[in-house]
Amino acid sequence: MVSARDALKRLREGNLRFASNVRGTEAPLTHSQRAALATGQQPFAIILGCSDSRVPAEIVFDQGLGDLFVIRVAGNIVAPSQVGSVEFAAARYDTRLVVVLGHSQCGAVVATLEELQRPTENQSRNLQAIVDRVRPSVEGLLATDLRHDMEALVTQGVRANIRASVNHLRHGSEVLEQLIQDDGLLVVGAEYSLETGVVEFLDRAAEGRQMKGAK
């Protein structure tokens, strides 16, 4: 089992390679390796990321087949199916790191902010479900001076939405709470920059507290 600390180190190193346009040194996957993966998997990290086509987790972190358990949904929101998917991987595969991966200029966050300022008539209830998940994390920002600066508003909205999803996973699942308390599970937020290719991990203080409490 890969510890949360080691998994985080591998992701940081992988993203550094990606952002520097340097590919990993591992040889291409062989037939025997594919056969082994067909019979089982042991992903070292769980990534709950946005569905945006520009943010594929395996590429952004320079990882290969079988390395990451990836859950993608517009706006990297946390609904019951996403929680269940994280619980499944953490419990079944002993994966000890969960990363909520948002990104700059997130369309779901932009759409939610626009909806809050100019409600859309006859919007699909399925699209509305995504907006409603993002809404609580960004609504308060419209009461600040950020409402006068759309670029800054979106930047802060993206981060607020990431933190809300992290908080939901940390405190909205008895299974994950138990794994955090007893088995060293770490849940962190991160933001990918579309402009630079760099992933910034957020809330280092909380990350440190979780690491300290991990066995």
PDB file of C-alpha atoms in Angstrom:
ATOM      1  CA  MET A   1       0.000   0.000   0.000  1.00  0.00           C
ATOM      2  CA  VAL A   2       1.303   3.450  -0.945  1.00  0.00           C
ATOM      3  CA  SER A   3       0.995   5.966   1.902  1.00  0.00           C
ATOM      4  CA  ALA A   4      -0.798   9.271   1.352  1.00  0.00           C
ATOM      5  CA  ARG A   5       2.477  11.141   1.770  1.00  0.00           C
ATOM      6  CA  ASP A   6       4.265   9.044  -0.862  1.00  0.00           C
ATOM      7  CA  ALA A   7       1.287   9.222  -3.221  1.00  0.00           C
ATOM      8  CA  LEU A   8       1.230  13.011  -2.966  1.00  0.00           C
ATOM      9  CA  LYS A   9       4.967  13.113  -3.700  1.00  0.00           C
ATOM     10  CA  ARG A  10       4.467  10.973  -6.818  1.00  0.00           C
ATOM     11  CA  LEU A  11       1.720  13.273  -8.084  1.00  0.00           C
ATOM     12  CA  ARG A  12       3.799  16.397  -7.498  1.00  0.00           C
ATOM     13  CA  GLU A  13       6.785  14.893  -9.280  1.00  0.00           C
ATOM     14  CA  GLY A  14       4.598  13.723 -12.159  1.00  0.00           C
ATOM     15  CA  ASN A  15       3.039  17.140 -12.603  1.00  0.00           C
ATOM     16  CA  LEU A  16       6.461  18.763 -12.540  1.00  0.00           C
ATOM     17  CA  ARG A  17       7.493  16.492 -15.424  1.00  0.00           C
ATOM     18  CA  PHE A  18       4.315  17.341 -17.339  1.00  0.00           C
ATOM     19  CA  ALA A  19       4.596  21.086 -16.791  1.00  0.00           C
ATOM     20  CA  SER A  20       8.266  20.938 -17.812  1.00  0.00           C
ATOM     21  CA  ASN A  21       7.395  18.967 -20.949  1.00  0.00           C
ATOM     22  CA  VAL A  22       9.484  16.010 -19.757  1.00  0.00           C
ATOM     23  CA  ARG A  23       7.917  12.569 -20.025  1.00  0.00           C
ATOM     24  CA  GLY A  24       8.468   9.845 -17.450  1.00  0.00           C
ATOM     25  CA  THR A  25      11.310   7.391 -17.978  1.00  0.00           C
ATOM     26  CA  GLU A  26       9.212   4.245 -17.556  1.00  0.00           C
ATOM     27  CA  ALA A  27       9.152   1.895 -20.549  1.00  0.00           C
ATOM     28  CA  PRO A  28       5.912   1.543 -22.552  1.00  0.00           C
ATOM     29  CA  LEU A  29       3.407  -0.888 -21.127  1.00  0.00           C
ATOM     30  CA  THR A  30       4.176  -4.471 -22.099  1.00  0.00           C
ATOM     31  CA  HIS A  31       1.742  -7.257 -22.948  1.00  0.00           C
ATOM     32  CA  SER A  32       2.490  -9.000 -19.639  1.00  0.00           C
ATOM     33  CA  GLN A  33       1.836  -5.785 -17.696  1.00  0.00           C
ATOM     34  CA  ARG A  34      -1.511  -5.324 -19.452  1.00  0.00           C
ATOM     35  CA  ALA A  35      -2.385  -8.922 -18.630  1.00  0.00           C
ATOM     36  CA  ALA A  36      -1.549  -8.341 -14.971  1.00  0.00           C
ATOM     37  CA  LEU A  37      -3.727  -5.245 -14.856  1.00  0.00           C
ATOM     38  CA  ALA A  38      -6.587  -7.197 -16.415  1.00  0.00           C
ATOM     39  CA  THR A  39      -6.745  -9.326 -13.276  1.00  0.00           C
ATOM     40  CA  GLY A  40      -6.543  -6.534 -10.718  1.00  0.00           C
ATOM     41  CA  GLN A  41      -5.597  -2.960  -9.920  1.00  0.00           C
ATOM     42  CA  GLN A  42      -3.891  -1.059  -7.137  1.00  0.00           C
ATOM     43  CA  PRO A  43      -4.244   2.665  -7.864  1.00  0.00           C
ATOM     44  CA  PHE A  44      -2.105   4.799  -5.567  1.00  0.00           C
ATOM     45  CA  ALA A  45      -4.391   7.866  -5.724  1.00  0.00           C
ATOM     46  CA  ILE A  46      -8.045   8.716  -6.271  1.00  0.00           C
ATOM     47  CA  ILE A  47      -8.707  11.819  -8.363  1.00  0.00           C
ATOM     48  CA  LEU A  48     -12.110  13.497  -8.339  1.00  0.00           C
ATOM     49  CA  GLY A  49     -11.731  15.921 -11.210  1.00  0.00           C
ATOM     50  CA  CYS A  50     -13.664  18.046 -13.658  1.00  0.00           C
ATOM     51  CA  SER A  51     -14.797  16.558 -16.970  1.00  0.00           C
ATOM     52  CA  ASP A  52     -13.105  19.378 -18.904  1.00  0.00           C
ATOM     53  CA  SER A  53     -11.287  17.871 -21.888  1.00  0.00           C
ATOM     54  CA  ARG A  54      -8.188  19.919 -21.094  1.00  0.00           C
ATOM     55  CA  VAL A  55      -7.624  18.340 -17.680  1.00  0.00           C
ATOM     56  CA  PRO A  56      -7.062  14.570 -18.063  1.00  0.00           C
ATOM     57  CA  ALA A  57      -5.633  13.490 -14.710  1.00  0.00           C
ATOM     58  CA  GLU A  58      -3.368  10.726 -16.013  1.00  0.00           C
ATOM     59  CA  ILE A  59      -1.651  13.128 -18.411  1.00  0.00           C
ATOM     60  CA  VAL A  60      -1.524  16.106 -16.034  1.00  0.00           C
ATOM     61  CA  PHE A  61       0.204  13.936 -13.408  1.00  0.00           C
ATOM     62  CA  ASP A  62       2.258  11.906 -15.933  1.00  0.00           C
ATOM     63  CA  GLN A  63       0.920   8.559 -14.723  1.00  0.00           C
ATOM     64  CA  GLY A  64       0.162   5.340 -16.533  1.00  0.00           C
ATOM     65  CA  LEU A  65      -2.424   2.608 -16.798  1.00  0.00           C
ATOM     66  CA  GLY A  66      -3.531   1.366 -13.397  1.00  0.00           C
ATOM     67  CA  ASP A  67      -1.981   4.226 -11.395  1.00  0.00           C
ATOM     68  CA  LEU A  68      -4.985   6.467 -10.755  1.00  0.00           C
ATOM     69  CA  PHE A  69      -8.652   5.850  -9.938  1.00  0.00           C
ATOM     70  CA  VAL A  70     -10.275   8.781 -11.730  1.00  0.00           C
ATOM     71  CA  ILE A  71     -13.801  10.126 -11.228  1.00  0.00           C
ATOM     72  CA  ARG A  72     -14.746  13.000 -13.540  1.00  0.00           C
ATOM     73  CA  VAL A  73     -17.820  15.204 -13.416  1.00  0.00           C
ATOM     74  CA  ALA A  74     -18.477  18.760 -14.562  1.00  0.00           C
ATOM     75  CA  GLY A  75     -17.365  21.189 -11.866  1.00  0.00           C
ATOM     76  CA  ASN A  76     -15.705  18.435  -9.797  1.00  0.00           C
ATOM     77  CA  ILE A  77     -18.863  18.445  -7.693  1.00  0.00           C
ATOM     78  CA  VAL A  78     -19.581  15.911  -4.968  1.00  0.00           C
ATOM     79  CA  ALA A  79     -22.905  14.098  -5.259  1.00  0.00           C
ATOM     80  CA  PRO A  80     -23.778  10.677  -3.749  1.00  0.00           C
ATOM     81  CA  SER A  81     -22.435   8.730  -6.721  1.00  0.00           C
ATOM     82  CA  GLN A  82     -19.078  10.503  -6.477  1.00  0.00           C
ATOM     83  CA  VAL A  83     -18.874   9.878  -2.726  1.00  0.00           C
ATOM     84  CA  GLY A  84     -19.694   6.225  -3.310  1.00  0.00           C
ATOM     85  CA  SER A  85     -17.004   5.941  -5.980  1.00  0.00           C
ATOM     86  CA  VAL A  86     -14.387   7.401  -3.638  1.00  0.00           C
ATOM     87  CA  GLU A  87     -15.521   5.109  -0.818  1.00  0.00           C
ATOM     88  CA  PHE A  88     -15.320   2.111  -3.151  1.00  0.00           C
ATOM     89  CA  ALA A  89     -11.739   2.779  -4.249  1.00  0.00           C
ATOM     90  CA  ALA A  90     -10.459   3.798  -0.816  1.00  0.00           C
ATOM     91  CA  ALA A  91     -11.927   0.733   0.891  1.00  0.00           C
ATOM     92  CA  ARG A  92     -11.379  -1.896  -1.791  1.00  0.00           C
ATOM     93  CA  TYR A  93      -7.934  -0.918  -3.050  1.00  0.00           C
ATOM     94  CA  ASP A  94      -6.496   0.604   0.155  1.00  0.00           C
ATOM     95  CA  THR A  95      -5.858   3.835  -1.745  1.00  0.00           C
ATOM     96  CA  ARG A  96      -4.878   6.445   0.812  1.00  0.00           C
ATOM     97  CA  LEU A  97      -4.900   9.702  -1.146  1.00  0.00           C
ATOM     98  CA  VAL A  98      -7.921  11.531  -2.555  1.00  0.00           C
ATOM     99  CA  VAL A  99      -7.396  14.675  -4.627  1.00  0.00           C
ATOM    100  CA  VAL A 100     -10.231  16.974  -5.671  1.00  0.00           C
ATOM    101  CA  LEU A 101      -8.812  18.472  -8.868  1.00  0.00           C
ATOM    102  CA  GLY A 102     -10.388  21.692 -10.085  1.00  0.00           C
ATOM    103  CA  HIS A 103      -8.959  24.004 -12.716  1.00  0.00           C
ATOM    104  CA  SER A 104      -8.739  27.635 -13.764  1.00  0.00           C
ATOM    105  CA  GLN A 105     -11.602  29.082 -15.809  1.00  0.00           C
ATOM    106  CA  CYS A 106     -13.924  26.231 -14.838  1.00  0.00           C
ATOM    107  CA  GLY A 107     -17.026  26.399 -17.037  1.00  0.00           C
ATOM    108  CA  ALA A 108     -19.314  24.998 -14.358  1.00  0.00           C
ATOM    109  CA  VAL A 109     -18.271  27.724 -11.922  1.00  0.00           C
ATOM    110  CA  VAL A 110     -18.667  30.410 -14.590  1.00  0.00           C
ATOM    111  CA  ALA A 111     -22.116  29.060 -15.505  1.00  0.00           C
ATOM    112  CA  THR A 112     -23.175  29.072 -11.849  1.00  0.00           C
ATOM    113  CA  LEU A 113     -22.034  32.652 -11.296  1.00  0.00           C
ATOM    114  CA  GLU A 114     -23.850  33.737 -14.453  1.00  0.00           C
ATOM    115  CA  GLU A 115     -26.971  31.871 -13.355  1.00  0.00           C
ATOM    116  CA  LEU A 116     -26.903  33.574  -9.955  1.00  0.00           C
ATOM    117  CA  GLN A 117     -26.702  36.994 -11.598  1.00  0.00           C
ATOM    118  CA  ARG A 118     -29.008  36.314 -14.573  1.00  0.00           C
ATOM    119  CA  PRO A 119     -31.249  33.271 -14.017  1.00  0.00           C
ATOM    120  CA  THR A 120     -31.861  31.180 -17.114  1.00  0.00           C
ATOM    121  CA  GLU A 121     -35.407  30.295 -18.081  1.00  0.00           C
ATOM    122  CA  ASN A 122     -36.258  26.682 -18.861  1.00  0.00           C
ATOM    123  CA  GLN A 123     -32.796  25.343 -17.981  1.00  0.00           C
ATOM    124  CA  SER A 124     -32.496  21.561 -18.042  1.00  0.00           C
ATOM    125  CA  ARG A 125     -33.053  20.113 -14.571  1.00  0.00           C
ATOM    126  CA  ASN A 126     -29.928  18.008 -15.062  1.00  0.00           C
ATOM    127  CA  LEU A 127     -27.786  21.065 -15.745  1.00  0.00           C
ATOM    128  CA  GLN A 128     -29.525  22.821 -12.883  1.00  0.00           C
ATOM    129  CA  ALA A 129     -28.454  19.971 -10.583  1.00  0.00           C
ATOM    130  CA  ILE A 130     -24.805  20.799 -11.297  1.00  0.00           C
ATOM    131  CA  VAL A 131     -25.381  24.521 -10.762  1.00  0.00           C
ATOM    132  CA  ASP A 132     -27.146  23.789  -7.482  1.00  0.00           C
ATOM    133  CA  ARG A 133     -24.131  21.801  -6.266  1.00  0.00           C
ATOM    134  CA  VAL A 134     -21.729  24.641  -7.063  1.00  0.00           C
ATOM    135  CA  ARG A 135     -24.026  27.443  -5.860  1.00  0.00           C
ATOM    136  CA  PRO A 136     -23.427  27.237  -2.054  1.00  0.00           C
ATOM    137  CA  SER A 137     -19.661  27.590  -2.427  1.00  0.00           C
ATOM    138  CA  VAL A 138     -19.736  30.676  -4.656  1.00  0.00           C
ATOM    139  CA  GLU A 139     -22.936  32.518  -3.760  1.00  0.00           C
ATOM    140  CA  GLY A 140     -21.357  34.443  -0.893  1.00  0.00           C
ATOM    141  CA  LEU A 141     -18.665  35.856  -3.169  1.00  0.00           C
ATOM    142  CA  LEU A 142     -21.288  37.914  -4.988  1.00  0.00           C
ATOM    143  CA  ALA A 143     -21.827  39.886  -1.774  1.00  0.00           C
ATOM    144  CA  THR A 144     -18.199  41.082  -1.865  1.00  0.00           C
ATOM    145  CA  ASP A 145     -16.324  43.535  -4.070  1.00  0.00           C
ATOM    146  CA  LEU A 146     -15.336  40.591  -6.267  1.00  0.00           C
ATOM    147  CA  ARG A 147     -18.668  40.970  -8.056  1.00  0.00           C
ATOM    148  CA  HIS A 148     -17.147  43.945  -9.886  1.00  0.00           C
ATOM    149  CA  ASP A 149     -14.244  41.867 -11.279  1.00  0.00           C
ATOM    150  CA  MET A 150     -15.401  38.768 -13.171  1.00  0.00           C
ATOM    151  CA  GLU A 151     -11.909  37.341 -13.601  1.00  0.00           C
ATOM    152  CA  ALA A 152     -11.118  37.557  -9.888  1.00  0.00           C
ATOM    153  CA  LEU A 153     -14.610  36.307  -9.061  1.00  0.00           C
ATOM    154  CA  VAL A 154     -14.133  33.169 -11.159  1.00  0.00           C
ATOM    155  CA  THR A 155     -10.652  32.574  -9.699  1.00  0.00           C
ATOM    156  CA  GLN A 156     -11.958  32.689  -6.143  1.00  0.00           C
ATOM    157  CA  GLY A 157     -15.087  30.768  -7.118  1.00  0.00           C
ATOM    158  CA  VAL A 158     -13.013  27.898  -8.506  1.00  0.00           C
ATOM    159  CA  ARG A 159     -11.056  27.625  -5.262  1.00  0.00           C
ATOM    160  CA  ALA A 160     -14.140  27.926  -3.093  1.00  0.00           C
ATOM    161  CA  ASN A 161     -15.796  25.137  -5.068  1.00  0.00           C
ATOM    162  CA  ILE A 162     -12.745  22.884  -4.704  1.00  0.00           C
ATOM    163  CA  ARG A 163     -12.652  23.451  -0.956  1.00  0.00           C
ATOM    164  CA  ALA A 164     -16.378  22.747  -0.668  1.00  0.00           C
ATOM    165  CA  SER A 165     -15.930  19.390  -2.411  1.00  0.00           C
ATOM    166  CA  VAL A 166     -12.968  18.534  -0.197  1.00  0.00           C
ATOM    167  CA  ASN A 167     -14.972  19.411   2.905  1.00  0.00           C
ATOM    168  CA  HIS A 168     -17.887  17.285   1.711  1.00  0.00           C
ATOM    169  CA  LEU A 169     -15.648  14.247   1.271  1.00  0.00           C
ATOM    170  CA  ARG A 170     -13.909  14.777   4.604  1.00  0.00           C
ATOM    171  CA  HIS A 171     -17.082  15.219   6.599  1.00  0.00           C
ATOM    172  CA  GLY A 172     -19.970  13.843   4.520  1.00  0.00           C
ATOM    173  CA  SER A 173     -19.159  10.154   4.582  1.00  0.00           C
ATOM    174  CA  GLU A 174     -18.877   7.898   7.631  1.00  0.00           C
ATOM    175  CA  VAL A 175     -16.714   5.503   5.632  1.00  0.00           C
ATOM    176  CA  LEU A 176     -14.223   8.189   4.621  1.00  0.00           C
ATOM    177  CA  GLU A 177     -14.243   9.815   8.070  1.00  0.00           C
ATOM    178  CA  GLN A 178     -13.308   6.454   9.590  1.00  0.00           C
ATOM    179  CA  LEU A 179     -10.531   5.917   7.064  1.00  0.00           C
ATOM    180  CA  ILE A 180      -9.189   9.417   7.747  1.00  0.00           C
ATOM    181  CA  GLN A 181      -9.234   8.842  11.492  1.00  0.00           C
ATOM    182  CA  ASP A 182      -7.906   5.296  11.608  1.00  0.00           C
ATOM    183  CA  ASP A 183      -6.133   4.432   8.371  1.00  0.00           C
ATOM    184  CA  GLY A 184      -4.263   7.495   7.141  1.00  0.00           C
ATOM    185  CA  LEU A 185      -6.602   8.559   4.336  1.00  0.00           C
ATOM    186  CA  LEU A 186      -5.784  12.062   3.143  1.00  0.00           C
ATOM    187  CA  VAL A 187      -8.250  14.263   1.210  1.00  0.00           C
ATOM    188  CA  VAL A 188      -6.783  17.371  -0.413  1.00  0.00           C
ATOM    189  CA  GLY A 189      -7.806  19.983  -2.957  1.00  0.00           C
ATOM    190  CA  ALA A 190      -5.781  21.073  -5.955  1.00  0.00           C
ATOM    191  CA  GLU A 191      -6.127  23.506  -8.833  1.00  0.00           C
ATOM    192  CA  TYR A 192      -4.743  22.905 -12.318  1.00  0.00           C
ATOM    193  CA  SER A 193      -3.729  25.962 -14.316  1.00  0.00           C
ATOM    194  CA  LEU A 194      -4.809  25.731 -17.942  1.00  0.00           C
ATOM    195  CA  GLU A 195      -2.251  28.417 -18.718  1.00  0.00           C
ATOM    196  CA  THR A 196       0.869  26.858 -17.156  1.00  0.00           C
ATOM    197  CA  GLY A 197       0.074  23.162 -16.720  1.00  0.00           C
ATOM    198  CA  VAL A 198       0.998  23.399 -13.030  1.00  0.00           C
ATOM    199  CA  VAL A 199      -1.125  21.833 -10.284  1.00  0.00           C
ATOM    200  CA  GLU A 200      -1.206  23.820  -7.044  1.00  0.00           C
ATOM    201  CA  PHE A 201      -2.250  21.905  -3.950  1.00  0.00           C
ATOM    202  CA  LEU A 202      -4.444  24.040  -1.689  1.00  0.00           C
ATOM    203  CA  ASP A 203      -4.749  24.385   2.080  1.00  0.00           C
ATOM    204  CA  ARG A 204      -1.309  23.114   3.079  1.00  0.00           C
ATOM    205  CA  ALA A 205      -2.076  23.725   6.776  1.00  0.00           C
ATOM    206  CA  ALA A 206      -5.037  21.327   6.727  1.00  0.00           C
ATOM    207  CA  GLU A 207      -2.966  18.867   4.712  1.00  0.00           C
ATOM    208  CA  GLY A 208      -0.286  18.985   7.397  1.00  0.00           C
ATOM    209  CA  ARG A 209      -2.818  18.338  10.147  1.00  0.00           C
ATOM    210  CA  GLN A 210      -4.178  15.323   8.317  1.00  0.00           C
ATOM    211  CA  MET A 211      -0.655  14.006   7.712  1.00  0.00           C
ATOM    212  CA  LYS A 212       0.208  14.445  11.394  1.00  0.00           C
ATOM    213  CA  GLY A 213      -2.884  12.516  12.429  1.00  0.00           C
ATOM    214  CA  ALA A 214      -2.305   9.706   9.932  1.00  0.00           C
ATOM    215  CA  LYS A 215      -0.878   6.449  11.154  1.00  0.00           C
TER     216      LYS A 215
END
